[in-house]
Short mmCIF file of N, CA and C in Angstrom, two decimals:
data_model
loop_
_atom_site.label_atom_id
_atom_site.label_comp_id
_atom_site.label_asym_id
_atom_site.label_seq_id
_atom_site.Cartn_x
_atom_site.Cartn_y
_atom_site.Cartn_z
N MET S 1 45.41 106.80 100.97
CA MET S 1 46.65 106.86 101.65
C MET S 1 47.41 105.57 101.50
N LEU S 2 46.67 104.54 101.48
CA LEU S 2 47.29 103.24 101.30
C LEU S 2 48.00 103.19 99.95
N GLN S 3 47.40 103.81 99.00
CA GLN S 3 47.97 103.83 97.65
C GLN S 3 49.32 104.58 97.68
N ILE S 4 49.35 105.67 98.39
CA ILE S 4 50.59 106.46 98.47
C ILE S 4 51.66 105.65 99.20
N PHE S 5 51.25 104.99 100.24
CA PHE S 5 52.19 104.17 100.99
C PHE S 5 52.74 103.04 100.11
N LYS S 6 51.87 102.40 99.33
CA LYS S 6 52.31 101.32 98.43
C LYS S 6 53.24 101.88 97.37
N SER S 7 52.91 103.04 96.84
CA SER S 7 53.75 103.61 95.79
C SER S 7 55.10 104.03 96.36
N LYS S 8 55.15 104.55 97.58
CA LYS S 8 56.43 104.90 98.21
C LYS S 8 57.24 103.64 98.48
N ASN S 9 56.56 102.63 98.91
CA ASN S 9 57.21 101.35 99.20
C ASN S 9 57.77 100.76 97.91
N LEU S 10 57.02 100.89 96.83
CA LEU S 10 57.45 100.39 95.53
C LEU S 10 58.67 101.17 95.04
N LEU S 11 58.62 102.49 95.23
CA LEU S 11 59.76 103.32 94.82
C LEU S 11 60.99 102.98 95.65
N THR S 12 60.82 102.78 96.89
CA THR S 12 61.93 102.44 97.76
C THR S 12 62.50 101.08 97.38
N GLN S 13 61.64 100.17 97.07
CA GLN S 13 62.10 98.84 96.66
C GLN S 13 62.84 98.93 95.33
N GLU S 14 62.34 99.71 94.41
CA GLU S 14 63.02 99.88 93.11
C GLU S 14 64.37 100.56 93.32
N ARG S 15 64.38 101.54 94.21
CA ARG S 15 65.65 102.21 94.51
C ARG S 15 66.64 101.24 95.14
N LEU S 16 66.17 100.45 96.05
CA LEU S 16 67.05 99.48 96.69
C LEU S 16 67.58 98.48 95.67
N THR S 17 66.71 98.04 94.78
CA THR S 17 67.14 97.11 93.74
C THR S 17 68.19 97.78 92.86
N LEU S 18 67.95 99.03 92.50
CA LEU S 18 68.92 99.77 91.67
C LEU S 18 70.24 99.94 92.41
N ILE S 19 70.15 100.28 93.68
CA ILE S 19 71.37 100.45 94.49
C ILE S 19 72.11 99.12 94.59
N TYR S 20 71.39 98.02 94.81
CA TYR S 20 72.03 96.70 94.86
C TYR S 20 72.68 96.36 93.53
N GLN S 21 72.00 96.65 92.46
CA GLN S 21 72.57 96.38 91.13
C GLN S 21 73.84 97.20 90.89
N ILE S 22 73.79 98.47 91.28
CA ILE S 22 74.99 99.32 91.14
C ILE S 22 76.11 98.80 92.03
N LEU S 23 75.80 98.43 93.25
CA LEU S 23 76.83 97.89 94.15
C LEU S 23 77.42 96.59 93.61
N ILE S 24 76.55 95.72 93.11
CA ILE S 24 77.04 94.46 92.53
C ILE S 24 77.93 94.76 91.33
N PHE S 25 77.53 95.72 90.49
CA PHE S 25 78.34 96.10 89.33
C PHE S 25 79.69 96.65 89.77
N LEU S 26 79.68 97.54 90.77
CA LEU S 26 80.93 98.13 91.26
C LEU S 26 81.85 97.06 91.87
N VAL S 27 81.27 96.13 92.63
CA VAL S 27 82.08 95.05 93.23
C VAL S 27 82.67 94.18 92.13
N LEU S 28 81.86 93.82 91.14
CA LEU S 28 82.37 93.00 90.03
C LEU S 28 83.43 93.75 89.23
N ALA S 29 83.18 95.04 88.95
CA ALA S 29 84.16 95.84 88.21
C ALA S 29 85.46 95.93 88.99
N ALA S 30 85.35 96.20 90.30
CA ALA S 30 86.55 96.28 91.14
C ALA S 30 87.28 94.94 91.16
N GLY S 31 86.52 93.85 91.25
CA GLY S 31 87.13 92.51 91.22
C GLY S 31 87.85 92.25 89.92
N ILE S 32 87.25 92.64 88.80
CA ILE S 32 87.89 92.45 87.48
C ILE S 32 89.15 93.30 87.39
N ILE S 33 89.07 94.56 87.84
CA ILE S 33 90.25 95.45 87.80
C ILE S 33 91.36 94.90 88.68
N ILE S 34 91.03 94.49 89.89
CA ILE S 34 92.06 93.95 90.80
C ILE S 34 92.65 92.67 90.24
N THR S 35 91.81 91.79 89.70
CA THR S 35 92.31 90.55 89.10
C THR S 35 93.23 90.86 87.92
N GLY S 36 92.82 91.81 87.08
CA GLY S 36 93.65 92.21 85.94
C GLY S 36 94.98 92.79 86.38
N TYR S 37 94.94 93.64 87.41
CA TYR S 37 96.17 94.24 87.92
C TYR S 37 97.10 93.17 88.50
N LEU S 38 96.55 92.26 89.29
CA LEU S 38 97.37 91.19 89.86
C LEU S 38 97.95 90.30 88.77
N TYR S 39 97.17 90.00 87.74
CA TYR S 39 97.67 89.20 86.61
C TYR S 39 98.80 89.95 85.92
N TYR S 40 98.60 91.26 85.70
CA TYR S 40 99.63 92.07 85.06
C TYR S 40 100.92 92.07 85.88
N CYS S 41 100.80 92.26 87.19
CA CYS S 41 101.99 92.25 88.06
C CYS S 41 102.71 90.91 87.99
N GLY S 42 101.95 89.83 88.03
CA GLY S 42 102.56 88.50 87.94
C GLY S 42 103.23 88.29 86.59
N TYR S 43 102.57 88.72 85.53
CA TYR S 43 103.13 88.57 84.18
C TYR S 43 104.39 89.41 84.04
N GLU S 44 104.36 90.64 84.60
CA GLU S 44 105.53 91.52 84.54
C GLU S 44 106.72 90.87 85.24
N LYS S 45 106.49 90.32 86.43
CA LYS S 45 107.58 89.65 87.17
C LYS S 45 108.12 88.47 86.37
N GLU S 46 107.21 87.68 85.82
CA GLU S 46 107.61 86.51 85.04
C GLU S 46 108.39 86.93 83.80
N TYR S 47 107.91 87.95 83.11
CA TYR S 47 108.57 88.43 81.90
C TYR S 47 109.94 89.01 82.23
N ARG S 48 110.01 89.82 83.31
CA ARG S 48 111.28 90.40 83.74
C ARG S 48 112.28 89.30 84.08
N PHE S 49 111.81 88.29 84.81
CA PHE S 49 112.68 87.17 85.17
C PHE S 49 113.21 86.48 83.91
N GLY S 50 112.32 86.27 82.93
CA GLY S 50 112.73 85.62 81.68
C GLY S 50 113.77 86.43 80.94
N VAL S 51 113.56 87.75 80.87
CA VAL S 51 114.52 88.63 80.18
C VAL S 51 115.84 88.66 80.93
N GLU S 52 115.78 88.75 82.27
CA GLU S 52 117.02 88.74 83.07
C GLU S 52 117.78 87.43 82.86
N GLU S 53 117.06 86.35 82.79
CA GLU S 53 117.69 85.03 82.58
C GLU S 53 118.36 84.98 81.21
N GLN S 54 117.69 85.51 80.20
CA GLN S 54 118.28 85.55 78.85
C GLN S 54 119.52 86.42 78.83
N LEU S 55 119.45 87.60 79.46
CA LEU S 55 120.62 88.49 79.50
C LEU S 55 121.77 87.84 80.26
N ARG S 56 121.46 87.16 81.36
CA ARG S 56 122.49 86.47 82.12
C ARG S 56 123.15 85.39 81.27
N SER S 57 122.34 84.66 80.51
CA SER S 57 122.87 83.60 79.64
C SER S 57 123.76 84.19 78.56
N VAL S 58 123.30 85.28 77.95
CA VAL S 58 124.10 85.94 76.91
C VAL S 58 125.40 86.45 77.51
N GLY S 59 125.32 87.06 78.69
CA GLY S 59 126.52 87.55 79.37
C GLY S 59 127.50 86.43 79.67
N ASP S 60 126.98 85.31 80.18
CA ASP S 60 127.85 84.16 80.47
C ASP S 60 128.50 83.63 79.21
N LEU S 61 127.72 83.55 78.12
CA LEU S 61 128.29 83.08 76.86
C LEU S 61 129.37 84.02 76.36
N LYS S 62 129.15 85.32 76.47
CA LYS S 62 130.15 86.30 76.03
C LYS S 62 131.42 86.18 76.87
N VAL S 63 131.26 86.03 78.17
CA VAL S 63 132.43 85.88 79.04
C VAL S 63 133.19 84.62 78.65
N ASP S 64 132.46 83.52 78.45
CA ASP S 64 133.11 82.26 78.04
C ASP S 64 133.83 82.44 76.71
N GLU S 65 133.18 83.15 75.79
CA GLU S 65 133.78 83.38 74.47
C GLU S 65 135.05 84.23 74.59
N LEU S 66 135.02 85.26 75.43
CA LEU S 66 136.21 86.10 75.62
C LEU S 66 137.34 85.32 76.29
N VAL S 67 137.01 84.51 77.26
CA VAL S 67 138.03 83.69 77.93
C VAL S 67 138.64 82.71 76.93
N ARG S 68 137.79 82.09 76.12
CA ARG S 68 138.28 81.15 75.11
C ARG S 68 139.17 81.87 74.09
N TRP S 69 138.74 83.07 73.66
CA TRP S 69 139.52 83.85 72.70
C TRP S 69 140.88 84.21 73.30
N ARG S 70 140.89 84.64 74.56
CA ARG S 70 142.15 85.01 75.21
C ARG S 70 143.06 83.78 75.32
N ASN S 71 142.50 82.65 75.69
CA ASN S 71 143.30 81.43 75.79
C ASN S 71 143.86 81.01 74.44
N GLU S 72 143.07 81.22 73.38
CA GLU S 72 143.57 80.91 72.03
C GLU S 72 144.74 81.82 71.68
N ARG S 73 144.65 83.11 72.03
CA ARG S 73 145.75 84.04 71.75
C ARG S 73 147.00 83.65 72.54
N LEU S 74 146.80 83.26 73.80
CA LEU S 74 147.95 82.82 74.59
C LEU S 74 148.52 81.52 74.03
N GLY S 75 147.66 80.67 73.47
CA GLY S 75 148.13 79.45 72.80
C GLY S 75 148.98 79.80 71.59
N ASP S 76 148.55 80.83 70.84
CA ASP S 76 149.36 81.29 69.71
C ASP S 76 150.73 81.76 70.19
N ALA S 77 150.74 82.47 71.32
CA ALA S 77 152.00 82.98 71.86
C ALA S 77 152.92 81.82 72.27
N ARG S 78 152.32 80.75 72.77
CA ARG S 78 153.13 79.60 73.20
C ARG S 78 153.80 78.89 72.03
N LEU S 79 153.30 79.14 70.80
CA LEU S 79 153.97 78.57 69.62
C LEU S 79 155.40 79.09 69.51
N LEU S 80 155.61 80.33 69.96
CA LEU S 80 156.94 80.92 69.87
C LEU S 80 157.70 80.86 71.19
N TYR S 81 156.97 80.82 72.29
CA TYR S 81 157.58 80.84 73.61
C TYR S 81 158.25 79.49 73.88
N GLU S 82 159.49 79.52 74.23
CA GLU S 82 160.29 78.31 74.49
C GLU S 82 160.26 77.33 73.31
N ASN S 83 160.17 77.86 72.10
CA ASN S 83 160.19 77.03 70.90
C ASN S 83 161.65 76.91 70.45
N PRO S 84 162.24 75.73 70.56
CA PRO S 84 163.67 75.59 70.25
C PRO S 84 164.00 75.97 68.80
N ALA S 85 163.15 75.62 67.86
CA ALA S 85 163.43 75.93 66.46
C ALA S 85 163.42 77.44 66.23
N PHE S 86 162.43 78.12 66.77
CA PHE S 86 162.35 79.57 66.60
C PHE S 86 163.49 80.26 67.36
N SER S 87 163.75 79.82 68.60
CA SER S 87 164.83 80.40 69.39
C SER S 87 166.17 80.24 68.70
N SER S 88 166.38 79.07 68.11
CA SER S 88 167.63 78.81 67.39
C SER S 88 167.77 79.75 66.19
N LEU S 89 166.68 79.94 65.49
CA LEU S 89 166.69 80.84 64.33
C LEU S 89 166.97 82.28 64.76
N VAL S 90 166.39 82.70 65.86
CA VAL S 90 166.63 84.06 66.37
C VAL S 90 168.09 84.19 66.80
N LYS S 91 168.62 83.15 67.46
CA LYS S 91 170.02 83.19 67.88
C LYS S 91 170.95 83.29 66.67
N GLU S 92 170.65 82.52 65.63
CA GLU S 92 171.43 82.61 64.39
C GLU S 92 171.41 84.03 63.85
N TYR S 93 170.24 84.64 63.87
CA TYR S 93 170.12 86.00 63.36
C TYR S 93 170.91 86.98 64.23
N GLN S 94 170.87 86.80 65.55
CA GLN S 94 171.62 87.68 66.45
C GLN S 94 173.12 87.53 66.23
N ASP S 95 173.56 86.30 65.99
CA ASP S 95 174.99 86.06 65.76
C ASP S 95 175.44 86.65 64.43
N ASN S 96 174.56 86.65 63.43
CA ASN S 96 174.93 87.15 62.11
C ASN S 96 173.74 87.90 61.49
N PRO S 97 173.53 89.17 61.89
CA PRO S 97 172.38 89.93 61.39
C PRO S 97 172.43 90.19 59.88
N GLU S 98 173.58 90.00 59.26
CA GLU S 98 173.71 90.25 57.81
C GLU S 98 173.26 89.06 56.97
N ASP S 99 173.01 87.92 57.60
CA ASP S 99 172.61 86.71 56.87
C ASP S 99 171.18 86.86 56.36
N ASN S 100 171.04 87.06 55.06
CA ASN S 100 169.72 87.28 54.45
C ASN S 100 168.84 86.04 54.50
N ASN S 101 169.45 84.85 54.44
CA ASN S 101 168.66 83.62 54.51
C ASN S 101 167.96 83.47 55.86
N THR S 102 168.71 83.74 56.93
CA THR S 102 168.14 83.65 58.28
C THR S 102 167.04 84.70 58.45
N ARG S 103 167.32 85.90 57.96
CA ARG S 103 166.32 86.98 58.04
C ARG S 103 165.06 86.59 57.27
N ALA S 104 165.22 86.02 56.09
CA ALA S 104 164.07 85.61 55.27
C ALA S 104 163.29 84.50 55.97
N GLU S 105 164.01 83.58 56.63
CA GLU S 105 163.33 82.50 57.35
C GLU S 105 162.54 83.03 58.55
N LEU S 106 163.14 83.98 59.28
CA LEU S 106 162.44 84.61 60.39
C LEU S 106 161.20 85.36 59.89
N HIS S 107 161.38 86.07 58.79
CA HIS S 107 160.26 86.81 58.19
C HIS S 107 159.15 85.83 57.80
N SER S 108 159.52 84.68 57.29
CA SER S 108 158.55 83.66 56.90
C SER S 108 157.77 83.15 58.12
N TRP S 109 158.48 82.89 59.23
CA TRP S 109 157.83 82.46 60.47
C TRP S 109 156.78 83.49 60.89
N LEU S 110 157.22 84.74 60.98
CA LEU S 110 156.33 85.80 61.45
C LEU S 110 155.17 86.02 60.48
N ASN S 111 155.46 85.92 59.19
CA ASN S 111 154.42 86.08 58.16
C ASN S 111 153.36 84.98 58.29
N ASN S 112 153.81 83.74 58.50
CA ASN S 112 152.86 82.63 58.67
C ASN S 112 151.97 82.82 59.90
N ILE S 113 152.57 83.26 60.98
CA ILE S 113 151.78 83.50 62.20
C ILE S 113 150.78 84.63 61.96
N GLN S 114 151.23 85.69 61.31
CA GLN S 114 150.34 86.83 61.06
C GLN S 114 149.17 86.44 60.17
N LYS S 115 149.45 85.70 59.12
CA LYS S 115 148.38 85.33 58.18
C LYS S 115 147.47 84.23 58.73
N ASN S 116 148.05 83.20 59.30
CA ASN S 116 147.25 82.05 59.75
C ASN S 116 146.44 82.32 61.01
N TYR S 117 146.92 83.24 61.85
CA TYR S 117 146.22 83.52 63.10
C TYR S 117 145.57 84.90 63.09
N HIS S 118 145.60 85.56 61.96
CA HIS S 118 144.87 86.82 61.73
C HIS S 118 145.27 87.95 62.68
N TYR S 119 146.58 88.14 62.84
CA TYR S 119 147.06 89.28 63.62
C TYR S 119 147.26 90.45 62.68
N SER S 120 147.06 91.65 63.19
CA SER S 120 147.25 92.82 62.34
C SER S 120 148.74 93.10 62.15
N ARG S 121 149.54 92.74 63.15
CA ARG S 121 150.98 92.97 63.03
C ARG S 121 151.72 91.99 63.95
N VAL S 122 152.84 91.47 63.46
CA VAL S 122 153.72 90.60 64.25
C VAL S 122 155.12 91.17 64.11
N CYS S 123 155.78 91.44 65.24
CA CYS S 123 157.10 92.08 65.19
C CYS S 123 158.11 91.32 66.05
N LEU S 124 159.34 91.34 65.58
CA LEU S 124 160.49 90.89 66.37
C LEU S 124 161.27 92.16 66.65
N PHE S 125 161.60 92.42 67.91
CA PHE S 125 162.29 93.67 68.22
C PHE S 125 163.23 93.50 69.39
N HIS S 126 164.13 94.48 69.50
CA HIS S 126 165.08 94.54 70.62
C HIS S 126 164.34 95.01 71.87
N PRO S 127 164.90 94.74 73.04
CA PRO S 127 164.25 95.18 74.29
C PRO S 127 164.08 96.69 74.39
N ASP S 128 164.88 97.46 73.62
CA ASP S 128 164.72 98.92 73.65
C ASP S 128 163.56 99.38 72.76
N GLY S 129 162.92 98.45 72.04
CA GLY S 129 161.78 98.79 71.20
C GLY S 129 162.10 98.94 69.74
N GLU S 130 163.36 98.80 69.37
CA GLU S 130 163.74 98.93 67.95
C GLU S 130 163.25 97.69 67.19
N VAL S 131 162.48 97.94 66.13
CA VAL S 131 161.91 96.86 65.34
C VAL S 131 162.99 96.24 64.46
N ILE S 132 163.10 94.90 64.49
CA ILE S 132 164.05 94.18 63.64
C ILE S 132 163.31 93.70 62.39
N ILE S 133 162.25 92.95 62.60
CA ILE S 133 161.43 92.45 61.49
C ILE S 133 159.97 92.68 61.88
N SER S 134 159.19 93.13 60.91
CA SER S 134 157.77 93.34 61.16
C SER S 134 156.97 92.85 59.97
N VAL S 135 155.86 92.20 60.27
CA VAL S 135 154.94 91.75 59.23
C VAL S 135 153.57 92.32 59.58
N PRO S 136 152.98 93.13 58.74
CA PRO S 136 153.54 93.72 57.54
C PRO S 136 154.66 94.69 57.91
N ASP S 137 155.45 95.08 56.90
CA ASP S 137 156.60 95.95 57.15
C ASP S 137 156.17 97.20 57.90
N TYR S 138 156.92 97.50 58.94
CA TYR S 138 156.59 98.61 59.82
C TYR S 138 157.91 99.14 60.34
N SER S 139 158.34 100.26 59.84
CA SER S 139 159.68 100.75 60.16
C SER S 139 159.75 101.53 61.46
N GLN S 140 158.62 101.95 62.00
CA GLN S 140 158.65 102.76 63.23
C GLN S 140 158.91 101.88 64.44
N ASN S 141 159.32 102.53 65.52
CA ASN S 141 159.48 101.81 66.78
C ASN S 141 158.11 101.48 67.34
N ILE S 142 158.09 100.69 68.39
CA ILE S 142 156.83 100.25 68.97
C ILE S 142 156.18 101.35 69.80
N SER S 143 154.94 101.16 70.13
CA SER S 143 154.15 102.12 70.91
C SER S 143 154.74 102.30 72.30
N SER S 144 154.51 103.49 72.86
CA SER S 144 155.00 103.76 74.22
C SER S 144 154.31 102.85 75.25
N VAL S 145 153.07 102.46 74.98
CA VAL S 145 152.36 101.56 75.90
C VAL S 145 153.06 100.21 75.94
N VAL S 146 153.42 99.70 74.77
CA VAL S 146 154.13 98.42 74.71
C VAL S 146 155.51 98.57 75.34
N ARG S 147 156.16 99.69 75.07
CA ARG S 147 157.50 99.94 75.61
C ARG S 147 157.50 99.90 77.14
N GLU S 148 156.42 100.36 77.77
CA GLU S 148 156.33 100.32 79.24
C GLU S 148 156.34 98.89 79.78
N HIS S 149 155.85 97.95 79.00
CA HIS S 149 155.76 96.56 79.45
C HIS S 149 157.04 95.76 79.17
N LEU S 150 157.93 96.30 78.38
CA LEU S 150 159.15 95.55 78.02
C LEU S 150 159.98 95.15 79.23
N PRO S 151 160.23 96.06 80.20
CA PRO S 151 161.03 95.64 81.36
C PRO S 151 160.38 94.48 82.14
N ILE S 152 159.07 94.47 82.21
CA ILE S 152 158.37 93.40 82.93
C ILE S 152 158.63 92.06 82.25
N VAL S 153 158.49 92.05 80.91
CA VAL S 153 158.70 90.80 80.16
C VAL S 153 160.16 90.38 80.23
N ALA S 154 161.07 91.35 80.12
CA ALA S 154 162.50 91.03 80.19
C ALA S 154 162.88 90.48 81.57
N ARG S 155 162.27 91.02 82.62
CA ARG S 155 162.59 90.58 83.98
C ARG S 155 161.98 89.22 84.30
N THR S 156 160.71 89.03 83.94
CA THR S 156 160.02 87.79 84.33
C THR S 156 160.22 86.64 83.35
N GLY S 157 160.47 86.99 82.08
CA GLY S 157 160.59 85.94 81.07
C GLY S 157 159.26 85.27 80.77
N GLN S 158 158.16 85.94 81.11
CA GLN S 158 156.83 85.38 80.91
C GLN S 158 156.08 86.15 79.81
N ILE S 159 155.12 85.48 79.22
CA ILE S 159 154.26 86.11 78.22
C ILE S 159 153.43 87.18 78.91
N GLU S 160 153.32 88.34 78.29
CA GLU S 160 152.55 89.46 78.85
C GLU S 160 151.42 89.83 77.91
N PHE S 161 150.22 89.87 78.43
CA PHE S 161 149.02 90.22 77.66
C PHE S 161 148.70 91.68 77.95
N ILE S 162 148.81 92.56 76.95
CA ILE S 162 148.52 93.98 77.14
C ILE S 162 147.11 94.25 76.64
N ASP S 163 146.27 94.72 77.54
CA ASP S 163 144.87 94.97 77.19
C ASP S 163 144.75 96.14 76.22
N PHE S 164 143.54 96.44 75.79
CA PHE S 164 143.30 97.46 74.78
C PHE S 164 144.02 98.77 75.08
N TYR S 165 144.64 99.33 74.07
CA TYR S 165 145.30 100.63 74.19
C TYR S 165 145.28 101.29 72.81
N ARG S 166 145.42 102.62 72.81
CA ARG S 166 145.50 103.37 71.56
C ARG S 166 146.97 103.59 71.24
N ASP S 167 147.40 103.12 70.08
CA ASP S 167 148.78 103.27 69.65
C ASP S 167 149.05 104.74 69.38
N ASP S 168 150.09 105.28 70.02
CA ASP S 168 150.39 106.70 69.84
C ASP S 168 151.03 107.01 68.49
N LEU S 169 151.42 105.98 67.74
CA LEU S 169 152.05 106.20 66.44
C LEU S 169 151.04 106.21 65.29
N ASP S 170 150.10 105.28 65.28
CA ASP S 170 149.12 105.25 64.17
C ASP S 170 147.68 105.50 64.63
N ASP S 171 147.50 105.79 65.93
CA ASP S 171 146.20 106.15 66.50
C ASP S 171 145.15 105.05 66.37
N GLN S 172 145.57 103.80 66.21
CA GLN S 172 144.67 102.65 66.15
C GLN S 172 144.61 101.99 67.53
N ILE S 173 143.54 101.25 67.77
CA ILE S 173 143.40 100.53 69.04
C ILE S 173 143.90 99.10 68.84
N TYR S 174 144.77 98.66 69.75
CA TYR S 174 145.37 97.33 69.66
C TYR S 174 145.22 96.58 70.98
N LEU S 175 145.43 95.31 70.89
CA LEU S 175 145.56 94.40 72.01
C LEU S 175 146.83 93.61 71.68
N THR S 176 147.81 93.60 72.55
CA THR S 176 149.11 93.03 72.20
C THR S 176 149.54 91.95 73.18
N ILE S 177 150.22 90.95 72.64
CA ILE S 177 150.83 89.90 73.46
C ILE S 177 152.33 90.00 73.25
N LEU S 178 153.07 90.19 74.34
CA LEU S 178 154.53 90.24 74.26
C LEU S 178 155.10 88.88 74.66
N ILE S 179 156.01 88.39 73.85
CA ILE S 179 156.58 87.06 74.07
C ILE S 179 158.10 87.19 74.13
N PRO S 180 158.72 86.82 75.24
CA PRO S 180 160.18 86.82 75.26
C PRO S 180 160.71 85.62 74.46
N VAL S 181 161.77 85.84 73.73
CA VAL S 181 162.40 84.73 73.02
C VAL S 181 163.39 84.10 73.99
N LEU S 182 163.14 82.85 74.34
CA LEU S 182 163.99 82.16 75.31
C LEU S 182 164.93 81.21 74.58
N ASP S 183 166.15 81.17 75.07
CA ASP S 183 167.14 80.24 74.53
C ASP S 183 167.56 79.33 75.68
N GLU S 184 167.14 78.08 75.62
CA GLU S 184 167.40 77.09 76.67
C GLU S 184 166.95 77.61 78.04
N GLY S 185 165.77 78.22 78.07
CA GLY S 185 165.18 78.66 79.33
C GLY S 185 165.61 80.03 79.81
N THR S 186 166.61 80.63 79.17
CA THR S 186 167.03 81.97 79.58
C THR S 186 166.58 82.99 78.53
N ILE S 187 166.38 84.20 79.00
CA ILE S 187 165.90 85.25 78.10
C ILE S 187 166.99 85.61 77.11
N ASP S 188 166.62 85.56 75.84
CA ASP S 188 167.54 85.80 74.74
C ASP S 188 167.80 87.30 74.54
N GLY S 189 166.88 88.12 74.97
CA GLY S 189 167.04 89.56 74.78
C GLY S 189 166.09 90.12 73.75
N LEU S 190 165.61 89.29 72.83
CA LEU S 190 164.68 89.78 71.82
C LEU S 190 163.25 89.39 72.22
N LEU S 191 162.32 90.17 71.70
CA LEU S 191 160.91 89.93 72.02
C LEU S 191 160.09 89.91 70.75
N VAL S 192 158.96 89.22 70.82
CA VAL S 192 158.02 89.17 69.71
C VAL S 192 156.71 89.77 70.22
N SER S 193 156.06 90.56 69.38
CA SER S 193 154.73 91.06 69.75
C SER S 193 153.72 90.58 68.72
N LEU S 194 152.58 90.11 69.21
CA LEU S 194 151.44 89.75 68.37
C LEU S 194 150.38 90.80 68.65
N GLU S 195 150.02 91.56 67.62
CA GLU S 195 149.08 92.66 67.82
C GLU S 195 147.77 92.40 67.10
N CYS S 196 146.68 92.56 67.82
CA CYS S 196 145.33 92.42 67.25
C CYS S 196 144.70 93.80 67.19
N ARG S 197 144.03 94.05 66.09
CA ARG S 197 143.29 95.31 66.00
C ARG S 197 141.83 94.99 65.93
#
């Protein structure tokens, strides 16, 4: 009987050892899984933060670039706005529209602006939208979107920046700057448009 008792005791001890080993294994496995999960969560947060920071930086750079580009376009517009030489030339043309020399000189001004500042079109036109000179040559009247802004420019005498719109005449998308031609600080009646495509 003693033998049976010893053998039962031995079996129980072996079982307990096995159970302890399994429990230790499960605790270690659970610890490794929890540690791995916590590391993953921390890494995910860190990675997400890094990506968000990069996107924020790219967004800020793009905004800065767009603001700089817009300011450059407005700087181009200021070349003609309150420019005594250009205003004088426009006044000469208004006084004598048949003078081919004045027309050629105006065309040269607009052509230089179009080529040097990479505009798709530069136009001199009447407040009613009738095109006087266009570079490149463009015989049609201006877009209805631009036409809507003419009274504002004529009334305020200020440069007007027209955001993206689809031209109803050629179905292209443009961004336009309207510039009133001023003669000694007063509105001359003619306008210039710088169009970007």
